Amino acid sequence: MTVEQMTKVIYDAIDDKLGQDISIINIGAVSTLCDYFVIATAGSQRQVKAITDNVEDEMTKLGLEPRGKEGHGAQNWILLDYGDVMVHVFDEESRAYYNLEKLWKDAPVVDIDTLA
């Protein structure tokens, strides 16, 4: 499975749980941290957890487990690290506060239709 296919599966899993304002940033263009960030907003902390649980379920079906998980306790920002792809799901307030898109403004935004 290519990293682009992984990213598409993650995007679809977020979309299935009504994640909002889903962005894909090509971090690999400016950093060696990973290839892509997938960033999404959830309407509540409960939805943050539901979205990340769905991402994990869909990736597990493909035999892929996250290398790391952060934020399950607070549930206002959960990070799933799949190596080449990092998934960030925020509640609305946390997304506005951390503003990863501005922090990584030199990295190009990717349209989901151009992947896999």
Coordinates of C-alpha atoms in Angstrom, one line a residue:
M1 CA 0.0 0.0 0.0
T2 CA 1.3 3.4 -1.0
V3 CA 1.4 6.4 1.4
E4 CA -1.1 8.1 -0.8
Q5 CA -3.5 5.1 -0.5
M6 CA -3.0 5.2 3.3
T7 CA -3.8 8.9 3.3
K8 CA -7.0 8.3 1.2
V9 CA -8.2 5.6 3.7
I10 CA -7.6 7.9 6.6
Y11 CA -9.4 10.8 4.9
D12 CA -12.4 8.5 4.1
A13 CA -12.5 7.2 7.7
I14 CA -12.6 10.8 9.0
D15 CA -15.2 11.8 6.4
D16 CA -17.4 8.8 7.4
K17 CA -17.7 10.2 11.0
L18 CA -18.5 13.7 9.7
G19 CA -15.1 15.2 10.4
Q20 CA -15.0 18.8 9.3
D21 CA -12.5 21.0 7.4
I22 CA -10.3 18.0 6.5
S23 CA -6.9 19.2 5.2
I24 CA -4.0 17.2 3.8
I25 CA -0.6 18.8 4.0
N26 CA 2.4 17.5 2.2
I27 CA 4.9 17.8 5.1
G28 CA 7.4 15.8 3.2
A29 CA 8.0 18.7 0.9
V30 CA 9.5 20.8 3.7
S31 CA 10.5 18.3 6.4
T32 CA 11.6 14.7 7.0
L33 CA 9.1 14.3 9.8
C34 CA 6.6 12.4 7.7
D35 CA 5.0 12.6 4.2
Y36 CA 1.5 13.9 5.1
F37 CA -0.4 15.5 7.9
V38 CA -4.2 14.8 7.8
I39 CA -5.9 17.5 10.0
A40 CA -9.6 17.5 10.8
T41 CA -12.0 19.2 13.2
A42 CA -14.7 17.6 15.3
G43 CA -17.7 19.3 16.8
S44 CA -17.2 17.8 20.2
Q45 CA -14.7 15.9 22.3
R46 CA -16.8 12.8 21.9
Q47 CA -16.6 13.2 18.1
V48 CA -12.8 13.6 18.3
K49 CA -12.7 10.1 19.8
A50 CA -15.2 8.6 17.4
I51 CA -13.3 9.9 14.4
T52 CA -9.9 8.6 15.7
D53 CA -11.4 5.3 16.7
N54 CA -12.8 4.9 13.1
V55 CA -9.4 5.8 11.6
E56 CA -7.8 3.1 13.8
D57 CA -10.5 0.5 12.9
E58 CA -10.1 1.1 9.2
M59 CA -6.3 1.0 9.3
T60 CA -6.4 -2.1 11.5
K61 CA -8.4 -3.8 8.7
L62 CA -5.5 -3.2 6.5
G63 CA -3.0 -4.6 9.0
L64 CA -1.7 -1.1 10.0
E65 CA -1.4 0.0 13.6
P66 CA -0.3 3.4 14.8
R67 CA 3.2 3.7 16.0
G68 CA 2.0 6.2 18.6
K69 CA -1.1 7.8 20.0
E70 CA -1.4 11.0 22.0
G71 CA -4.3 12.8 23.6
H72 CA -6.8 10.1 24.3
G73 CA -7.1 11.3 27.9
A74 CA -8.1 14.9 27.1
Q75 CA -9.8 14.2 23.7
N76 CA -9.5 17.8 22.5
W77 CA -6.6 16.9 20.2
I78 CA -5.8 13.3 19.3
L79 CA -2.7 12.4 17.3
L80 CA -2.3 9.1 15.5
D81 CA 1.2 8.5 14.1
Y82 CA 1.3 6.0 11.2
G83 CA 4.9 6.8 10.3
D84 CA 4.5 8.3 6.9
V85 CA 1.1 9.9 7.8
M86 CA 0.2 11.7 11.0
V87 CA -3.4 12.2 11.8
H88 CA -4.5 15.2 13.9
V89 CA -8.1 15.5 15.0
F90 CA -9.0 18.6 17.0
D91 CA -12.1 20.0 18.6
E92 CA -12.9 23.5 17.2
E93 CA -11.2 25.5 19.9
S94 CA -7.9 23.5 19.8
R95 CA -7.7 23.6 16.1
A96 CA -8.0 27.4 16.0
Y97 CA -5.4 27.7 18.8
Y98 CA -2.7 25.4 17.4
N99 CA -3.3 26.3 13.8
L100 CA -1.1 23.7 12.3
E101 CA -1.8 24.9 8.8
K102 CA -0.2 28.3 9.6
L103 CA 2.7 26.6 11.4
W104 CA 3.4 24.5 8.4
K105 CA 2.5 27.2 5.8
D106 CA 5.4 26.4 3.6
A107 CA 4.1 22.8 3.0
P108 CA 1.7 22.5 0.1
V109 CA -1.9 21.6 0.7
V110 CA -3.0 18.5 -1.2
D111 CA -6.4 17.9 -2.8
I112 CA -7.8 14.5 -1.9
D113 CA -8.8 13.9 -5.6
T114 CA -5.1 13.9 -6.6
L115 CA -4.2 11.1 -4.3
A116 CA -4.4 7.4 -5.2

